[in-house]
Coordinates of N, CA and C in Angstrom, one line a residue:
M1 N 1.2 -1.2 -0.1 CA 0.0 0.2 0.2 C 0.9 1.3 -0.2
K2 N 2.0 1.4 0.8 CA 2.6 2.4 0.8 C 3.8 2.4 -0.3
S3 N 3.8 1.4 -1.6 CA 4.4 2.1 -2.7 C 3.3 2.7 -3.7
S4 N 2.0 2.3 -3.5 CA 1.1 2.8 -4.4 C 0.9 3.9 -3.5
L5 N 1.2 5.0 -2.9 CA 1.0 6.5 -2.5 C 2.1 6.5 -3.0
L6 N 3.3 6.4 -3.0 CA 4.6 6.6 -3.1 C 4.6 7.2 -4.7
Y7 N 3.7 6.6 -5.8 CA 4.0 6.9 -6.9 C 3.1 8.4 -7.2
P8 N 2.3 8.5 -6.5 CA 1.7 9.3 -7.1 C 1.9 11.0 -7.0
V9 N 2.9 10.7 -5.4 CA 3.5 11.5 -4.6 C 5.0 12.0 -5.6
F10 N 5.4 11.0 -6.2 CA 6.6 11.2 -7.3 C 5.8 11.8 -8.2
I11 N 5.1 11.6 -8.9 CA 4.6 12.1 -10.2 C 4.6 13.5 -10.0
I12 N 3.6 14.1 -9.4 CA 3.1 15.5 -8.6 C 4.5 16.1 -8.7
A13 N 5.0 15.4 -7.8 CA 7.1 16.4 -7.6 C 7.3 16.5 -8.5
L14 N 7.4 15.3 -9.5 CA 7.7 15.7 -11.1 C 7.7 16.6 -11.8
A15 N 6.2 16.9 -11.6 CA 5.6 17.6 -12.4 C 5.5 19.1 -12.3
C16 N 5.6 19.2 -10.7 CA 6.2 20.6 -10.1 C 7.3 21.0 -10.7
L17 N 8.6 20.9 -10.8 CA 9.6 20.7 -10.8 C 9.7 21.2 -12.4
S18 N 8.8 20.3 -13.3 CA 8.8 20.7 -14.9 C 8.5 22.0 -14.6
C19 N 7.3 22.5 -13.9 CA 6.2 23.4 -14.1 C 7.8 24.5 -13.8
N20 N 8.0 24.3 -12.7 CA 9.7 25.3 -12.1 C 10.5 25.8 -13.5
K21 N 11.0 24.5 -14.1 CA 11.8 24.9 -15.1 C 11.5 25.3 -16.1
H22 N 10.1 25.5 -16.3 CA 9.9 25.3 -17.8 C 9.3 27.1 -17.7
A23 N 9.1 27.7 -15.9 CA 8.9 28.9 -15.3 C 10.4 29.9 -15.8
K24 N 11.2 29.2 -15.5 CA 12.5 30.1 -15.4 C 12.9 30.3 -16.7
E25 N 12.7 29.0 -17.8 CA 12.9 28.9 -19.3 C 12.2 30.3 -19.5
E26 N 11.1 30.2 -19.7 CA 9.8 31.2 -19.8 C 10.6 32.8 -19.4
Q27 N 11.3 32.6 -18.0 CA 11.5 34.3 -17.3 C 13.0 34.5 -18.5
K28 N 13.8 33.3 -18.6 CA 15.3 33.9 -19.3 C 14.8 34.6 -20.9
F29 N 13.4 34.0 -21.7 CA 13.3 34.4 -22.6 C 12.7 35.6 -22.7
D30 N 11.8 36.2 -21.6 CA 11.1 36.8 -21.7 C 12.3 38.4 -21.4
T31 N 13.2 37.6 -20.7 CA 13.9 38.9 -19.9 C 15.0 39.7 -21.3
L32 N 15.1 38.3 -22.2 CA 16.4 38.5 -23.3 C 15.1 39.2 -24.1
M33 N 14.0 38.7 -24.1 CA 13.3 39.6 -25.5 C 13.4 40.9 -25.1
Q34 N 13.1 41.3 -23.9 CA 12.8 42.8 -23.6 C 14.2 43.3 -23.6
E35 N 15.0 43.0 -23.2 CA 16.9 43.3 -23.6 C 16.7 44.1 -25.2
V36 N 16.6 43.2 -25.9 CA 16.7 43.1 -27.5 C 15.5 43.9 -28.0
I37 N 14.3 44.2 -27.4 CA 13.1 45.4 -27.5 C 13.6 46.6 -27.1
D38 N 14.5 46.3 -25.8 CA 15.1 47.9 -25.3 C 16.3 48.7 -26.7
V39 N 17.1 47.6 -26.8 CA 17.7 48.1 -27.7 C 17.1 48.8 -28.7
H40 N 16.1 47.9 -29.5 CA 15.5 48.7 -30.3 C 15.0 50.2 -30.3
D41 N 14.3 50.0 -28.8 CA 13.7 51.3 -28.6 C 14.6 52.8 -28.3
E42 N 15.5 52.1 -28.1 CA 16.8 53.0 -28.4 C 17.7 53.8 -29.2
V43 N 17.3 52.9 -30.3 CA 17.9 53.6 -31.4 C 16.6 54.2 -33.0
M44 N 15.4 53.4 -32.3 CA 14.7 54.0 -33.3 C 14.3 55.0 -33.1
P45 N 14.2 55.9 -31.9 CA 14.1 57.6 -32.8 C 15.0 58.2 -33.3
K46 N 16.1 57.8 -33.3 CA 17.1 58.0 -34.4 C 16.9 58.1 -36.0
M47 N 15.7 57.1 -36.1 CA 15.9 57.0 -37.8 C 15.5 58.9 -38.4
G48 N 14.9 59.3 -37.5 CA 14.3 60.9 -38.2 C 15.8 61.5 -38.3
E49 N 16.7 61.6 -37.7 CA 18.0 61.9 -37.3 C 18.4 61.7 -38.5
I50 N 18.5 60.3 -38.8 CA 19.5 59.9 -39.9 C 18.8 60.5 -41.4
S51 N 17.4 60.9 -41.5 CA 17.1 60.9 -42.8 C 17.4 62.7 -42.5
T52 N 17.4 63.4 -41.6 CA 17.8 64.6 -41.6 C 19.1 64.7 -41.8
L53 N 20.4 64.2 -41.7 CA 21.7 64.1 -41.9 C 22.1 63.7 -43.9
I54 N 21.1 62.4 -43.3 CA 21.3 62.3 -45.2 C 21.0 63.6 -46.0
K55 N 20.0 64.4 -45.5 CA 19.2 65.4 -46.6 C 20.7 66.8 -46.3
Y56 N 21.5 66.9 -45.0 CA 22.1 68.0 -44.9 C 23.0 67.6 -46.1
L57 N 23.8 65.9 -46.0 CA 25.0 66.1 -46.5 C 25.2 65.8 -48.1
D58 N 23.7 65.9 -48.8 CA 23.6 65.9 -50.0 C 23.7 66.8 -51.1
P59 N 23.9 68.2 -50.4 CA 24.4 69.3 -51.4 C 26.1 69.3 -50.9
K60 N 26.8 68.4 -50.3 CA 28.0 68.7 -49.8 C 28.6 67.7 -50.6
I61 N 27.9 66.5 -51.6 CA 28.4 65.7 -52.2 C 29.3 66.1 -53.9
D62 N 30.3 66.2 -54.2 CA 30.9 66.3 -55.5 C 32.0 65.1 -55.2
T63 N 33.0 65.2 -56.4 CA 33.7 64.8 -56.9 C 35.3 64.7 -56.2
T64 N 35.4 66.0 -55.4 CA 36.5 66.2 -54.5 C 36.6 65.2 -53.2
A65 N 37.9 64.7 -52.7 CA 38.1 64.0 -51.6 C 37.0 64.2 -50.5
T66 N 37.0 65.6 -50.3 CA 35.8 65.7 -49.3 C 34.6 65.6 -49.5
G67 N 34.3 66.0 -50.9 CA 32.5 65.6 -51.2 C 32.9 63.6 -51.1
K68 N 33.6 63.6 -52.2 CA 33.3 61.6 -51.6 C 33.4 61.3 -49.9
S69 N 33.8 62.2 -49.4 CA 33.6 61.5 -47.8 C 32.3 61.7 -46.8
Y70 N 31.7 63.0 -48.1 CA 30.4 63.0 -47.6 C 29.7 62.2 -48.3
Q71 N 29.8 61.8 -49.0 CA 28.8 61.0 -50.0 C 29.0 59.6 -48.9
K72 N 30.3 59.0 -48.8 CA 30.7 58.0 -47.7 C 29.8 57.8 -46.3
A73 N 30.2 59.2 -45.7 CA 29.2 59.3 -44.6 C 27.5 59.5 -44.9
Q74 N 27.0 60.0 -46.0 CA 25.8 59.5 -46.3 C 25.5 58.3 -46.9
Q75 N 26.2 57.5 -47.1 CA 25.9 56.2 -47.3 C 25.8 55.0 -46.4
D76 N 27.1 55.8 -45.5 CA 26.6 54.4 -44.2 C 25.3 54.9 -43.2
L77 N 24.6 56.1 -43.7 CA 23.7 56.4 -42.9 C 22.5 55.9 -43.5
K78 N 22.7 55.5 -45.1 CA 21.4 54.9 -45.5 C 21.4 53.5 -45.1
D79 N 22.9 52.8 -45.3 CA 22.9 51.7 -44.9 C 22.4 51.1 -43.7
S80 N 22.9 52.3 -42.3 CA 22.2 52.5 -41.3 C 20.2 52.4 -41.2
Y81 N 19.7 52.6 -41.7 CA 18.6 53.1 -42.0 C 17.9 51.8 -42.4
D82 N 18.2 51.1 -43.9 CA 18.4 50.1 -44.4 C 18.1 48.8 -43.5
F83 N 19.5 48.7 -42.4 CA 19.5 47.9 -41.6 C 18.4 47.6 -40.6
M84 N 17.8 49.3 -40.3 CA 16.9 49.0 -39.2 C 15.9 48.5 -40.1
M85 N 15.1 49.0 -40.5 CA 13.7 48.5 -41.7 C 14.2 46.8 -41.5
K86 N 15.3 46.2 -42.5 CA 15.4 44.9 -42.7 C 15.5 44.4 -41.5
W87 N 15.8 44.9 -40.3 CA 16.2 43.9 -39.3 C 14.5 43.8 -38.3
M88 N 14.0 45.0 -39.1 CA 12.8 45.1 -38.1 C 11.6 44.0 -38.9
S89 N 11.3 44.2 -39.9 CA 11.1 42.9 -40.8 C 11.4 41.6 -40.4
D90 N 12.2 41.5 -40.2 CA 13.0 40.2 -40.1 C 12.6 39.4 -38.8
F91 N 12.4 40.3 -37.7 CA 12.5 40.5 -36.3 C 10.7 39.7 -36.9
S92 N 10.0 41.1 -37.3 CA 8.3 40.4 -36.9 C 8.5 39.2 -37.5
D93 N 8.8 38.6 -38.3 CA 8.4 37.2 -39.0 C 9.2 36.3 -38.5
T94 N 10.0 36.5 -37.6 CA 10.9 35.4 -36.9 C 10.0 35.3 -35.3
F95 N 9.6 36.8 -34.7 CA 8.6 36.8 -33.5 C 7.1 37.8 -33.9
P96 N 6.3 36.8 -34.5 CA 5.3 37.8 -35.0 C 4.2 37.5 -33.5
H97 N 3.8 38.4 -33.1 CA 2.9 39.3 -32.2 C 1.7 38.2 -31.8
E98 N 1.0 38.7 -32.9 CA 0.1 37.9 -33.3 C -0.2 36.5 -33.6
G99 N -1.6 35.6 -32.5 CA -1.2 34.2 -32.5 C -0.3 33.9 -31.6
E100 N 0.6 33.8 -30.9 CA 1.7 33.3 -30.5 C 0.5 32.2 -29.6
D101 N 1.9 30.8 -29.6 CA 1.9 30.0 -28.7 C 2.4 30.3 -27.4
D102 N 1.2 30.1 -26.1 CA 1.8 30.3 -24.9 C 2.5 29.0 -24.1
T103 N 2.5 28.0 -25.3 CA 2.6 26.4 -25.2 C 4.0 26.1 -25.7
M104 N 5.5 26.1 -24.6 CA 6.8 26.3 -25.5 C 7.1 24.7 -25.1
T105 N 7.7 23.7 -25.4 CA 8.0 22.9 -25.4 C 9.3 23.2 -25.1
S106 N 10.4 22.0 -24.5 CA 11.9 22.4 -24.1 C 12.5 22.8 -25.3
K107 N 12.1 21.4 -26.7 CA 13.1 21.6 -27.9 C 12.7 23.1 -28.4
K108 N 10.9 23.4 -28.8 CA 10.9 24.9 -29.0 C 11.3 26.1 -28.5
F109 N 11.5 26.2 -26.9 CA 12.8 27.1 -26.0 C 13.6 26.7 -26.7
A110 N 14.6 25.8 -27.0 CA 15.7 26.0 -27.3 C 15.9 26.3 -28.4
S111 N 15.3 26.0 -29.5 CA 15.0 26.8 -30.8 C 14.5 28.4 -30.4
Q112 N 13.8 28.8 -30.1 CA 13.3 30.2 -29.8 C 14.4 31.1 -29.3
M113 N 14.9 30.1 -27.9 CA 16.3 31.2 -27.3 C 17.6 31.2 -28.4
K114 N 18.0 30.3 -28.9 CA 18.6 30.1 -30.4 C 18.6 31.3 -31.1
L115 N 17.8 31.3 -31.4 CA 16.9 32.8 -32.5 C 17.0 34.1 -31.8
L116 N 16.5 34.0 -30.5 CA 16.7 35.2 -29.8 C 18.2 35.7 -29.6
R117 N 18.8 34.9 -29.8 CA 20.3 35.5 -28.9 C 20.8 35.9 -30.5
E118 N 20.4 35.0 -31.5 CA 21.1 36.0 -32.4 C 20.3 37.5 -32.9
E119 N 19.3 37.4 -33.1 CA 18.5 38.6 -32.7 C 19.1 39.9 -31.8
E120 N 19.9 39.2 -30.9 CA 20.5 40.0 -29.7 C 21.5 40.4 -30.1
V121 N 22.6 39.8 -31.0 CA 23.7 40.1 -31.5 C 23.5 41.3 -32.9
K122 N 22.4 40.7 -33.1 CA 22.0 41.8 -34.9 C 21.7 43.1 -34.3
V123 N 20.8 43.1 -33.5 CA 20.8 44.3 -32.8 C 21.4 45.1 -32.3
N124 N 22.5 44.6 -31.4 CA 23.6 45.0 -31.2 C 24.5 45.8 -32.1
K125 N 24.6 44.7 -33.2 CA 25.6 45.8 -34.1 C 24.7 46.9 -35.1
L126 N 23.2 46.5 -34.9 CA 22.4 47.4 -35.5 C 22.6 49.3 -34.8
R127 N 22.7 48.9 -33.3 CA 22.9 50.1 -32.2 C 24.4 51.1 -32.8
D128 N 25.1 49.8 -33.0 CA 26.7 50.7 -33.1 C 27.0 50.9 -34.3
Q129 N 26.0 50.7 -35.2 CA 26.3 51.0 -37.0 C 25.3 52.5 -37.0
I130 N 24.4 52.2 -36.3 CA 23.5 53.6 -36.2 C 24.3 54.7 -35.8
N131 N 24.8 54.4 -34.4 CA 25.4 55.4 -33.6 C 26.7 55.9 -34.0
S132 N 27.5 55.0 -35.0 CA 28.9 55.6 -35.5 C 28.7 56.2 -36.8
S133 N 27.7 55.7 -37.4 CA 27.0 56.5 -38.7 C 27.0 57.9 -38.5
I134 N 25.7 57.9 -37.6 CA 25.3 59.3 -37.0 C 26.5 60.4 -36.2
E135 N 27.3 59.6 -35.6 CA 28.3 60.6 -34.9 C 29.4 61.2 -36.1
N136 N 29.7 59.6 -37.5 CA 30.4 60.2 -38.1 C 29.8 61.7 -39.2
A137 N 28.8 61.5 -39.6 CA 27.7 62.2 -40.3 C 28.1 63.7 -40.2
K138 N 28.0 63.8 -38.5 CA 28.1 65.2 -37.8 C 29.8 65.9 -37.5
K139 N 30.0 65.0 -36.9 CA 31.7 65.5 -37.4 C 32.0 65.9 -38.6
L140 N 31.7 65.3 -39.6 CA 31.9 65.9 -41.0 C 31.3 67.2 -41.3
L141 N 29.9 67.5 -40.7 CA 29.0 68.4 -41.3 C 29.6 69.5 -40.4
K142 N 30.2 69.4 -38.8 CA 30.7 70.6 -38.2 C 32.0 71.0 -38.8
K143 N 32.7 70.2 -39.5 CA 33.7 70.6 -40.1 C 33.8 71.7 -41.2
S144 N 32.0 71.3 -42.0 CA 31.8 72.3 -43.0 C 31.1 73.7 -42.7

């Protein structure tokens, strides 16, 4: 009789441990997702500044060495802008908001975490590219 009582207790304990592990996995995922979104939110307002700088650089572009440096700075800004638009589109495709499935198996969790870590690397690269292209353009415009 004692062994028949231990089996359900063991199953319940195992289920509780499994739920706890799942909750920790979800918390890791949610934390990393928030970090990725925070980086996006940090650089998204700079898109208007990028557009403005592109316009300011345009009349300064010519065939001289200085003009070519303005052209490169402008292209870097355009590349940063395009990178942001592509990253947002790709991110939305990878992590669609609507129709989310709240149940995540361990295998699905591992796959999603891997994708999210890759997005973290991309968004940090995006932030660095945006900030450096803006900084470079501003320095060039101050010289003129």
